[in-house]
CSV table of C-alpha atoms in Angstrom, one decimal:
chain,number,residue,atom,x,y,z
X,1,UNK,CA,22.3,27.1,-5.7
X,2,UNK,CA,20.1,25.2,-8.1
X,3,UNK,CA,18.1,27.2,-10.6
X,4,UNK,CA,14.3,27.2,-10.5
X,5,UNK,CA,14.1,24.9,-13.6
X,6,UNK,CA,16.5,22.5,-12.0
X,7,UNK,CA,14.4,22.4,-8.8
X,8,UNK,CA,11.3,21.7,-10.9
X,9,UNK,CA,13.1,18.9,-12.7
X,10,UNK,CA,14.1,17.2,-9.4
X,11,UNK,CA,10.6,17.5,-8.2
X,12,UNK,CA,9.3,15.7,-11.3
X,13,UNK,CA,11.8,13.0,-10.9
X,14,UNK,CA,10.4,12.3,-7.4
X,15,UNK,CA,12.0,9.8,-5.1
X,16,UNK,CA,14.1,8.3,-7.9
X,17,UNK,CA,15.8,11.6,-8.4
X,18,UNK,CA,16.8,11.8,-4.8
X,19,UNK,CA,18.5,8.4,-5.1
X,20,UNK,CA,20.2,8.7,-8.5
X,21,UNK,CA,21.0,12.3,-8.9
X,22,UNK,CA,24.2,12.0,-6.9
X,23,UNK,CA,25.7,8.5,-7.4
X,24,UNK,CA,29.0,9.4,-5.8
X,25,UNK,CA,27.3,10.3,-2.6
X,26,UNK,CA,25.2,7.1,-2.6
X,27,UNK,CA,28.5,5.1,-3.0
X,28,UNK,CA,29.9,6.8,0.0
X,29,UNK,CA,26.8,6.1,2.0
X,30,UNK,CA,26.7,2.4,1.1
X,31,UNK,CA,30.4,2.1,1.8
X,32,UNK,CA,29.9,3.6,5.3
X,33,UNK,CA,32.3,6.5,4.6
X,34,UNK,CA,29.8,9.1,5.8
X,35,UNK,CA,27.5,9.2,8.8
X,36,UNK,CA,23.8,8.7,8.3
X,37,UNK,CA,22.5,12.2,8.6
X,38,UNK,CA,19.6,13.3,10.7
X,39,UNK,CA,17.2,13.7,7.9
X,40,UNK,CA,14.6,16.2,6.9
X,41,UNK,CA,14.4,18.1,10.1
X,42,UNK,CA,17.1,20.5,8.9
X,43,UNK,CA,16.1,20.8,5.3
X,44,UNK,CA,13.3,22.5,3.5
X,45,UNK,CA,13.0,20.1,0.6
X,46,UNK,CA,9.7,18.6,-0.1
X,47,UNK,CA,9.1,15.4,-2.0
X,48,UNK,CA,6.0,13.7,-3.3
X,49,UNK,CA,5.8,10.5,-5.4
X,50,UNK,CA,2.2,10.9,-6.5
X,51,UNK,CA,0.6,7.8,-5.1
X,52,UNK,CA,-3.2,8.1,-5.0
X,53,UNK,CA,-5.1,7.5,-1.8
X,54,UNK,CA,-7.0,4.2,-1.6
X,55,UNK,CA,-10.6,4.4,-2.7
X,56,UNK,CA,-13.1,5.1,0.1
X,57,UNK,CA,-10.9,7.7,1.8
X,58,UNK,CA,-12.5,11.1,1.7
X,59,UNK,CA,-10.8,13.7,-0.6
X,60,UNK,CA,-10.1,16.1,2.3
X,61,UNK,CA,-8.1,13.3,4.0
X,62,UNK,CA,-5.2,14.2,1.7
X,63,UNK,CA,-1.5,13.5,2.0
X,64,UNK,CA,0.5,16.3,3.5
X,65,UNK,CA,3.8,17.5,2.2
X,66,UNK,CA,6.6,17.0,4.7
X,67,UNK,CA,10.2,18.3,4.5
X,68,UNK,CA,12.0,15.3,3.1
X,69,UNK,CA,15.3,13.7,3.6
X,70,UNK,CA,18.9,14.0,2.4
X,71,UNK,CA,20.2,11.6,-0.2
X,72,UNK,CA,21.4,9.1,2.3
X,73,UNK,CA,18.0,9.1,4.0
X,74,UNK,CA,16.1,8.5,0.7
X,75,UNK,CA,18.4,5.6,-0.1
X,76,UNK,CA,17.8,4.1,3.4
X,77,UNK,CA,14.0,4.5,3.1
X,78,UNK,CA,13.8,2.9,-0.3
X,79,UNK,CA,16.0,0.0,0.7
X,80,UNK,CA,13.9,-0.6,3.8
X,81,UNK,CA,16.5,0.5,6.3
X,82,UNK,CA,14.0,2.7,8.0
X,83,UNK,CA,15.2,2.8,11.5
X,84,UNK,CA,17.8,5.3,12.3
X,85,UNK,CA,19.8,5.1,15.5
X,86,UNK,CA,19.8,8.1,17.7
X,87,UNK,CA,22.9,9.6,16.2
X,88,UNK,CA,23.7,7.0,13.6
X,89,UNK,CA,22.0,3.8,12.4
X,90,UNK,CA,21.4,1.3,15.1
X,91,UNK,CA,22.0,-2.3,14.2
X,92,UNK,CA,18.8,-4.2,13.4
X,93,UNK,CA,17.8,-7.7,14.2
X,94,UNK,CA,16.4,-9.8,11.3
X,95,UNK,CA,12.8,-10.8,11.8
X,96,UNK,CA,12.5,-8.6,14.9
X,97,UNK,CA,9.1,-7.0,14.2
X,98,UNK,CA,7.2,-9.5,16.3
X,99,UNK,CA,7.7,-9.3,20.1
X,100,UNK,CA,6.5,-11.9,22.6
X,101,UNK,CA,5.1,-9.6,25.3
X,102,UNK,CA,4.7,-11.1,28.7
X,103,UNK,CA,3.8,-9.0,31.7
X,104,UNK,CA,5.9,-9.5,34.8
X,105,UNK,CA,9.2,-10.4,33.0
X,106,UNK,CA,10.8,-7.0,32.9
X,107,UNK,CA,13.8,-7.9,35.0
X,108,UNK,CA,14.8,-10.8,32.8
X,109,UNK,CA,14.1,-8.7,29.7
X,110,UNK,CA,16.3,-5.9,30.8
X,111,UNK,CA,19.2,-8.2,31.9
X,112,UNK,CA,20.9,-9.2,28.7
X,113,UNK,CA,23.7,-11.8,29.0
X,114,UNK,CA,27.0,-10.2,30.1
X,115,UNK,CA,28.8,-11.0,26.9
X,116,UNK,CA,26.0,-9.6,24.7
X,117,UNK,CA,25.7,-6.5,26.9
X,118,UNK,CA,29.5,-6.0,26.6
X,119,UNK,CA,29.5,-6.4,22.8
X,120,UNK,CA,26.5,-4.0,22.5
X,121,UNK,CA,28.3,-1.4,24.7
X,122,UNK,CA,31.4,-1.7,22.7
X,123,UNK,CA,29.5,-0.8,19.6
X,124,UNK,CA,27.4,1.8,21.3
X,125,UNK,CA,30.3,3.7,22.9
X,126,UNK,CA,32.3,3.3,19.6
X,127,UNK,CA,29.6,5.2,17.8
X,128,UNK,CA,30.0,8.1,20.3
X,129,UNK,CA,33.7,8.1,19.4
X,130,UNK,CA,32.8,9.2,15.8
X,131,UNK,CA,33.3,12.9,15.1
X,132,UNK,CA,30.2,12.9,12.8
X,133,UNK,CA,28.1,11.8,15.8
X,134,UNK,CA,29.0,14.9,17.8
X,135,UNK,CA,28.7,17.3,14.8
X,136,UNK,CA,25.2,16.1,14.4
X,137,UNK,CA,24.3,17.0,18.0
X,138,UNK,CA,26.1,20.3,17.9
X,139,UNK,CA,24.3,21.2,14.7
X,140,UNK,CA,21.0,20.7,16.5
X,141,UNK,CA,20.7,24.3,17.6
X,142,UNK,CA,17.4,23.8,19.4
X,143,UNK,CA,19.0,21.3,21.8
X,144,UNK,CA,22.4,23.0,22.1
X,145,UNK,CA,21.2,26.6,22.6
X,146,UNK,CA,18.7,25.5,25.2
X,147,UNK,CA,21.3,23.7,27.2
X,148,UNK,CA,23.7,26.6,26.9
X,149,UNK,CA,21.2,29.1,28.3
X,150,UNK,CA,20.3,26.9,31.2
X,151,UNK,CA,24.0,26.2,32.0
X,152,UNK,CA,25.0,29.9,31.8
X,153,UNK,CA,22.2,30.8,34.2
X,154,UNK,CA,22.7,28.2,36.9
X,155,UNK,CA,26.3,27.0,36.8
X,156,UNK,CA,28.3,30.1,37.9
X,157,UNK,CA,30.4,29.2,41.0
X,158,UNK,CA,29.0,25.7,41.1
X,159,UNK,CA,30.5,22.3,41.2
X,160,UNK,CA,29.2,20.5,38.1
X,161,UNK,CA,29.2,16.8,37.1
X,162,UNK,CA,28.7,16.1,33.4
X,163,UNK,CA,27.5,12.5,32.8
X,164,UNK,CA,28.3,11.3,29.3
X,165,UNK,CA,30.1,14.5,28.2
X,166,UNK,CA,30.7,13.4,24.6
X,167,UNK,CA,32.6,16.2,22.8
X,168,UNK,CA,32.7,18.1,26.1
X,169,UNK,CA,30.4,20.9,24.9
X,170,UNK,CA,28.2,21.1,28.0
X,171,UNK,CA,31.3,21.1,30.2
X,172,UNK,CA,32.8,23.9,28.2
X,173,UNK,CA,29.5,25.9,28.6
X,174,UNK,CA,29.7,25.3,32.4
X,175,UNK,CA,33.3,26.5,32.4
X,176,UNK,CA,32.3,29.6,30.4
X,177,UNK,CA,29.6,30.2,32.9
X,178,UNK,CA,32.2,30.3,35.7
X,179,UNK,CA,31.7,26.9,37.4
X,180,UNK,CA,34.2,26.3,40.2
X,181,UNK,CA,34.9,22.7,39.0
X,182,UNK,CA,33.5,20.6,36.2
X,183,UNK,CA,34.0,16.8,36.3
X,184,UNK,CA,33.2,15.4,32.9
X,185,UNK,CA,32.8,11.6,32.6
X,186,UNK,CA,32.7,9.9,29.2
X,187,UNK,CA,32.6,6.1,28.6
X,188,UNK,CA,33.8,6.3,25.0
X,189,UNK,CA,37.6,6.6,25.0
X,190,UNK,CA,37.9,8.4,21.7
X,191,UNK,CA,35.2,10.9,22.7
X,192,UNK,CA,36.9,11.5,26.1
X,193,UNK,CA,40.2,12.2,24.3
X,194,UNK,CA,38.4,14.7,22.0
X,195,UNK,CA,36.7,16.4,25.0
X,196,UNK,CA,40.1,16.6,26.8
X,197,UNK,CA,41.6,18.3,23.8
X,198,UNK,CA,38.7,20.7,23.6
X,199,UNK,CA,39.2,21.6,27.2
X,200,UNK,CA,42.9,22.3,26.6
X,201,UNK,CA,42.4,24.3,23.5
X,202,UNK,CA,39.9,26.6,25.2
X,203,UNK,CA,42.0,27.1,28.3
X,204,UNK,CA,39.9,25.4,30.9
X,205,UNK,CA,42.3,22.8,32.1
X,206,UNK,CA,42.3,24.3,35.6
X,207,UNK,CA,38.6,23.9,36.0
X,208,UNK,CA,37.5,21.0,33.8
X,209,UNK,CA,38.6,17.4,34.5
X,210,UNK,CA,37.7,14.7,31.9
X,211,UNK,CA,37.5,11.1,33.1
X,212,UNK,CA,37.3,8.1,30.9
X,213,UNK,CA,34.9,5.2,31.8
X,214,UNK,CA,31.3,4.5,32.8
X,215,UNK,CA,30.2,6.5,35.8
X,216,UNK,CA,29.1,3.3,37.6
X,217,UNK,CA,32.5,1.7,37.4
X,218,UNK,CA,34.1,1.7,40.8
X,219,UNK,CA,37.4,3.1,39.6
X,220,UNK,CA,35.7,6.0,37.9
X,221,UNK,CA,33.5,6.7,40.9
X,222,UNK,CA,36.6,6.6,43.1
X,223,UNK,CA,38.3,9.1,40.9
X,224,UNK,CA,35.3,11.4,41.0
X,225,UNK,CA,35.5,11.2,44.9
X,226,UNK,CA,39.2,11.9,44.7
X,227,UNK,CA,38.8,15.0,42.5
X,228,UNK,CA,36.1,16.4,44.8
X,229,UNK,CA,38.0,15.7,48.0
X,230,UNK,CA,41.3,17.2,46.6
X,231,UNK,CA,39.7,20.4,45.3
X,232,UNK,CA,37.4,20.9,48.3
X,233,UNK,CA,39.1,19.3,51.3
X,234,UNK,CA,36.8,21.1,53.8
X,235,UNK,CA,33.6,19.5,52.4
X,236,UNK,CA,31.8,17.1,54.6
X,237,UNK,CA,31.6,14.6,51.8
X,238,UNK,CA,32.2,14.5,48.1
X,239,UNK,CA,29.2,16.1,46.4
X,240,UNK,CA,28.2,18.3,43.5
X,241,UNK,CA,25.8,21.2,43.1
X,242,UNK,CA,24.6,20.4,39.6
X,243,UNK,CA,24.4,17.2,37.4
X,244,UNK,CA,24.1,18.0,33.7
X,245,UNK,CA,23.6,15.3,31.0
X,246,UNK,CA,22.1,15.0,27.6
X,247,UNK,CA,20.9,11.4,28.1
X,248,UNK,CA,17.6,11.4,26.1
X,249,UNK,CA,17.3,9.0,23.2
X,250,UNK,CA,14.6,8.5,20.6
X,251,UNK,CA,11.2,8.3,22.2
X,252,UNK,CA,13.0,9.6,25.3
X,253,UNK,CA,13.9,6.2,26.7
X,254,UNK,CA,15.9,4.6,23.9
X,255,UNK,CA,19.5,4.0,24.8
X,256,UNK,CA,18.8,3.4,28.5
X,257,UNK,CA,21.2,6.2,29.7
X,258,UNK,CA,19.1,7.7,32.4
X,259,UNK,CA,20.0,5.0,35.0
X,260,UNK,CA,23.6,6.2,34.8
X,261,UNK,CA,22.5,9.7,35.5
X,262,UNK,CA,20.3,8.4,38.4
X,263,UNK,CA,23.4,6.6,39.8
X,264,UNK,CA,25.4,9.9,39.8
X,265,UNK,CA,22.4,11.7,41.4
X,266,UNK,CA,22.1,9.3,44.2
X,267,UNK,CA,25.8,9.2,45.0
X,268,UNK,CA,27.0,12.8,44.5
X,269,UNK,CA,24.2,15.4,44.2
X,270,UNK,CA,23.9,17.5,47.3
X,271,UNK,CA,20.6,18.1,49.0
X,272,UNK,CA,19.0,21.1,47.2
X,273,UNK,CA,21.1,20.5,44.2
X,274,UNK,CA,19.9,20.8,40.6
X,275,UNK,CA,19.6,18.4,37.6
X,276,UNK,CA,19.7,19.6,34.0
X,277,UNK,CA,17.3,18.5,32.6
X,278,UNK,CA,15.0,18.7,35.6
X,279,UNK,CA,12.0,16.9,34.1
X,280,UNK,CA,10.8,15.4,30.8
X,281,UNK,CA,7.5,14.4,29.4
X,282,UNK,CA,6.4,12.0,26.7
X,283,UNK,CA,3.7,13.1,24.2
X,284,UNK,CA,1.8,11.3,21.4
X,285,UNK,CA,-0.7,11.9,18.6
X,286,UNK,CA,-2.4,9.7,16.0
X,287,UNK,CA,-1.2,10.5,12.5
X,288,UNK,CA,-2.1,9.9,8.9
X,289,UNK,CA,1.2,9.0,7.1
X,290,UNK,CA,0.6,8.8,3.3
X,291,UNK,CA,3.7,11.0,2.8
X,292,UNK,CA,5.9,8.3,4.2
X,293,UNK,CA,4.3,5.3,2.4
X,294,UNK,CA,4.2,7.3,-0.8
X,295,UNK,CA,7.9,7.9,-0.6
X,296,UNK,CA,8.7,4.2,-0.5
X,297,UNK,CA,6.0,3.1,-3.0
X,298,UNK,CA,6.5,6.0,-5.4
X,299,UNK,CA,9.9,4.8,-6.7
X,300,UNK,CA,8.7,1.3,-7.5
X,301,UNK,CA,5.6,2.8,-9.2
X,302,UNK,CA,7.7,5.1,-11.4
X,303,UNK,CA,8.7,2.2,-13.7
X,304,UNK,CA,12.5,2.7,-13.2
X,305,UNK,CA,14.4,2.2,-16.4
X,306,UNK,CA,11.1,1.6,-18.1
X,307,UNK,CA,10.5,-1.7,-16.2
X,308,UNK,CA,7.5,-2.8,-14.2
X,309,UNK,CA,8.8,-3.1,-10.6
X,310,UNK,CA,5.5,-2.7,-8.6
X,311,UNK,CA,5.9,-6.2,-7.1
X,312,UNK,CA,8.6,-4.5,-4.9
X,313,UNK,CA,6.1,-2.2,-3.2
X,314,UNK,CA,4.7,-4.6,-0.5
X,315,UNK,CA,8.1,-5.9,0.6
X,316,UNK,CA,9.5,-2.4,0.7
X,317,UNK,CA,6.6,-1.2,2.7
X,318,UNK,CA,7.0,-4.0,5.2
X,319,UNK,CA,10.6,-3.3,5.6
X,320,UNK,CA,10.0,0.4,6.0
X,321,UNK,CA,7.5,0.0,8.8
X,322,UNK,CA,8.9,-3.1,10.5
X,323,UNK,CA,10.5,-0.9,13.1
X,324,UNK,CA,9.9,2.6,14.6
X,325,UNK,CA,10.6,5.2,12.0
X,326,UNK,CA,12.4,8.4,13.0
X,327,UNK,CA,11.0,11.3,11.0
X,328,UNK,CA,9.0,14.5,11.3
X,329,UNK,CA,5.3,14.9,10.7
X,330,UNK,CA,3.6,18.2,10.1
X,331,UNK,CA,0.7,19.4,12.3
X,332,UNK,CA,-1.8,18.8,9.6
X,333,UNK,CA,-0.9,15.1,9.6
X,334,UNK,CA,-2.2,14.7,13.2
X,335,UNK,CA,-5.7,13.2,13.3
X,336,UNK,CA,-6.3,14.5,16.8
X,337,UNK,CA,-4.6,16.9,19.2
X,338,UNK,CA,-1.6,15.6,21.0
X,339,UNK,CA,-1.8,14.5,24.7
X,340,UNK,CA,0.8,14.0,27.4
X,341,UNK,CA,1.3,10.3,28.2
X,342,UNK,CA,4.0,10.5,30.9
X,343,UNK,CA,5.9,12.9,33.1
X,344,UNK,CA,9.2,12.1,34.8
X,345,UNK,CA,10.8,14.2,37.5
X,346,UNK,CA,14.6,13.6,37.1
X,347,UNK,CA,15.1,14.1,40.8
X,348,UNK,CA,12.7,11.3,41.7
X,349,UNK,CA,12.7,8.9,38.8
X,350,UNK,CA,14.1,5.4,39.6
X,351,UNK,CA,15.8,3.2,36.9
X,352,UNK,CA,13.1,0.6,37.4
X,353,UNK,CA,10.3,3.0,36.7
X,354,UNK,CA,12.2,4.4,33.7
X,355,UNK,CA,12.8,0.9,32.2
X,356,UNK,CA,9.2,-0.3,32.1
X,357,UNK,CA,6.0,1.6,31.6
X,358,UNK,CA,2.5,1.0,30.3
X,359,UNK,CA,0.8,4.2,29.5
X,360,UNK,CA,-2.8,5.0,28.4
X,361,UNK,CA,-3.9,7.3,25.6
X,362,UNK,CA,-7.3,8.7,24.5
X,363,UNK,CA,-7.9,11.0,21.5
X,364,UNK,CA,-11.0,12.5,20.0
X,365,UNK,CA,-10.8,12.9,16.3
X,366,UNK,CA,-12.2,16.1,14.9
X,367,UNK,CA,-11.8,15.1,11.3
X,368,UNK,CA,-12.1,12.1,9.0
X,369,UNK,CA,-8.8,10.7,7.9
X,370,UNK,CA,-6.9,7.3,7.8
X,371,UNK,CA,-5.0,6.3,10.8
X,372,UNK,CA,-1.5,5.0,10.1
X,373,UNK,CA,0.0,5.0,13.6
X,374,UNK,CA,1.1,6.8,16.7
X,375,UNK,CA,3.7,9.6,16.7
X,376,UNK,CA,5.6,9.9,19.9
X,377,UNK,CA,8.0,12.6,21.1
X,378,UNK,CA,9.2,14.3,24.3
X,379,UNK,CA,9.6,17.7,25.8
X,380,UNK,CA,12.4,18.7,28.2
X,381,UNK,CA,12.5,21.3,31.0
X,382,UNK,CA,16.2,21.9,31.5
X,383,UNK,CA,16.0,24.5,34.3
X,384,UNK,CA,13.5,27.2,35.1
X,385,UNK,CA,12.2,28.7,31.9
X,386,UNK,CA,14.7,26.9,29.6
X,387,UNK,CA,13.7,23.8,27.7
X,388,UNK,CA,12.6,22.5,24.3
X,389,UNK,CA,10.1,20.2,22.5
X,390,UNK,CA,10.7,17.6,19.9
X,391,UNK,CA,7.1,17.8,18.7
X,392,UNK,CA,5.8,18.7,15.3
X,393,UNK,CA,4.6,22.1,16.7
X,394,UNK,CA,8.2,23.2,17.5
X,395,UNK,CA,11.4,23.9,15.6
X,396,UNK,CA,12.8,20.5,14.5
X,397,UNK,CA,15.5,18.6,16.5
X,398,UNK,CA,17.6,15.6,15.5
X,399,UNK,CA,15.3,13.4,17.7
X,400,UNK,CA,12.3,14.3,15.5
X,401,UNK,CA,9.3,12.0,16.3
X,402,UNK,CA,9.2,8.3,16.7
X,403,UNK,CA,6.5,6.9,14.3
X,404,UNK,CA,4.9,3.6,15.3
X,405,UNK,CA,2.9,2.3,12.3
X,406,UNK,CA,0.1,0.0,13.4
X,407,UNK,CA,-2.0,-2.8,11.8
X,408,UNK,CA,-5.5,-4.0,12.2
X,409,UNK,CA,-6.4,-6.6,14.9
X,410,UNK,CA,-5.1,-7.5,18.3
X,411,UNK,CA,-1.9,-9.3,17.1
X,412,UNK,CA,-0.9,-7.3,14.0
X,413,UNK,CA,2.5,-8.3,12.7
X,414,UNK,CA,2.6,-5.7,9.9
X,415,UNK,CA,1.1,-2.2,9.3
X,416,UNK,CA,-2.1,-1.4,7.4
X,417,UNK,CA,-0.6,0.7,4.6
X,418,UNK,CA,-3.9,2.1,3.4
X,419,UNK,CA,-4.6,3.2,6.9
X,420,UNK,CA,-7.5,2.5,9.3
X,421,UNK,CA,-10.7,4.5,8.8
X,422,UNK,CA,-11.3,7.2,11.4
X,423,UNK,CA,-14.4,9.5,11.1
X,424,UNK,CA,-14.9,12.9,12.7
X,425,UNK,CA,-16.1,12.3,16.3
X,426,UNK,CA,-14.5,8.8,16.7
X,427,UNK,CA,-12.3,8.2,19.7
X,428,UNK,CA,-8.9,6.5,19.6
X,429,UNK,CA,-7.8,4.9,22.8
X,430,UNK,CA,-5.4,2.3,24.0
X,431,UNK,CA,-2.0,1.7,25.6
X,432,UNK,CA,1.7,2.3,24.7
X,433,UNK,CA,4.1,0.1,26.6
X,434,UNK,CA,7.9,-0.4,26.7
X,435,UNK,CA,10.6,-2.4,28.4
X,436,UNK,CA,14.2,-1.6,28.2
X,437,UNK,CA,16.4,-4.4,26.8
X,438,UNK,CA,20.1,-3.6,26.5
X,439,UNK,CA,20.5,-0.2,24.9
X,440,UNK,CA,17.2,-0.6,23.0
X,441,UNK,CA,13.6,-1.2,23.9
X,442,UNK,CA,10.7,-3.5,23.3
X,443,UNK,CA,7.6,-1.4,22.3
X,444,UNK,CA,4.0,-2.4,22.1
X,445,UNK,CA,0.9,-0.4,20.9
X,446,UNK,CA,-2.6,-1.7,21.4
X,447,UNK,CA,-5.7,0.3,20.8
X,448,UNK,CA,-9.2,0.6,19.5
X,449,UNK,CA,-11.1,3.1,17.3
X,450,UNK,CA,-14.6,3.5,18.5
X,451,UNK,CA,-16.8,4.6,15.6
X,452,UNK,CA,-19.6,7.1,16.4
X,453,UNK,CA,-21.3,8.0,13.0
X,454,UNK,CA,-20.3,4.8,11.1
X,455,UNK,CA,-20.6,6.4,7.6
X,456,UNK,CA,-17.5,4.9,6.1
X,457,UNK,CA,-17.5,1.7,8.2
X,458,UNK,CA,-20.4,-0.2,9.8
X,459,UNK,CA,-18.5,-1.8,12.7
X,460,UNK,CA,-18.8,-0.3,16.1
X,461,UNK,CA,-15.0,-0.5,16.7
X,462,UNK,CA,-11.7,-1.2,14.9
X,463,UNK,CA,-8.9,-2.7,16.9
X,464,UNK,CA,-5.2,-2.1,16.1
X,465,UNK,CA,-1.8,-3.1,17.5
X,466,UNK,CA,1.9,-3.5,16.7
X,467,UNK,CA,4.9,-4.8,18.7
X,468,UNK,CA,8.5,-3.8,17.9
X,469,UNK,CA,11.9,-5.2,19.0
X,470,UNK,CA,13.9,-2.0,18.8
X,471,UNK,CA,17.2,-3.4,20.0
X,472,UNK,CA,20.6,-4.2,18.7
X,473,UNK,CA,20.4,-7.8,19.9
X,474,UNK,CA,23.1,-10.2,18.7
X,475,UNK,CA,24.0,-8.0,15.8
X,476,UNK,CA,25.8,-5.5,18.1
X,477,UNK,CA,29.5,-5.8,17.5
């Protein structure tokens, strides 16, 4: 453990210390030899780069300390690689921060060309074949313990279908609970092999069957039917009691995995059966994010190697906020109380509804602070009293929150780094919309701050917006 003096030294070095204190680790990160870790959610380290708030912002609208990232995260933030994929970094599309948003074109937006979708899936499922990917998920104790409790309570003597089993951990929990049969389906061949070995090592081969392929593939679906008919020949038709899946992506809908779960539900779940999770909800809150912009700007303001490099601040800021940022805010960073934007019943939700939504939000600000964007997260009810939240009020998860930095105007193409003025009593309202495209999503935020007192600003209202292309696009390989 580092001594107190060493810790103080690191703090004084700021962001530059995070990047340069371990050059060997940074070399491994750039070489791709280590997985991009899920950041500050699991660390207690705090970082501040000492950038002063812009003039005109009240003193009590200060920057709030936030647990900061590991070395790899700091490198990524400072280099502008600000979007993290759900488990690992998702490929980014150059110049993708502007999105042409046209209502009524969802179907064409969702349907990527077959070769592009195939290439994207190859990359996507390849990532789930990485051991580091599954370690990251298992190390998320909030997520994993909640699933375990729900499965242990509801899976004894049940027929269970695990969609996207990954390492097989949920299937193993179901076997531990005493499930009659668990059929685990995994599209990533390396991950399916790992799950099969986990089943063998834990002695559940007689009750857990691992199948390789997409659940929608007819050959895989036929094998599921065969397993059910062979084990339960007296059954009227092939069906299961419980479908379990950990399908949620960043901002809940990223990765577009729920349609696969819905396919399994409609084909095999018996009447009166159970889905784990049973429901999910999306939440949002406006936030003040100086701690994030400080982290990027602070390094360039620190005169690295005694040189003036402040001209790098604006480009670095634009890169940092060009796409949704996955990180955790603290409750004090919220300008207003969070509100629920959307609720989905997993028994009823259709793929079409899941893939496109336009939601409304309305917040009343009790304090004066700059608005940098909208923080979005989700909550899950797994079964009965078991569930978890990815919000700032709860213990951190690897999903953290999705931070959407906004800019001034109706067609903003870059964020307003000094923040938009919000005074106590102002209302912040607007819309959050998305469309699924491939394994990613197109996201749009549009809103208005209605000023009540107009002490800082004289305008009656300030409009804001941003659009994001959060997809792998042609870069998926």
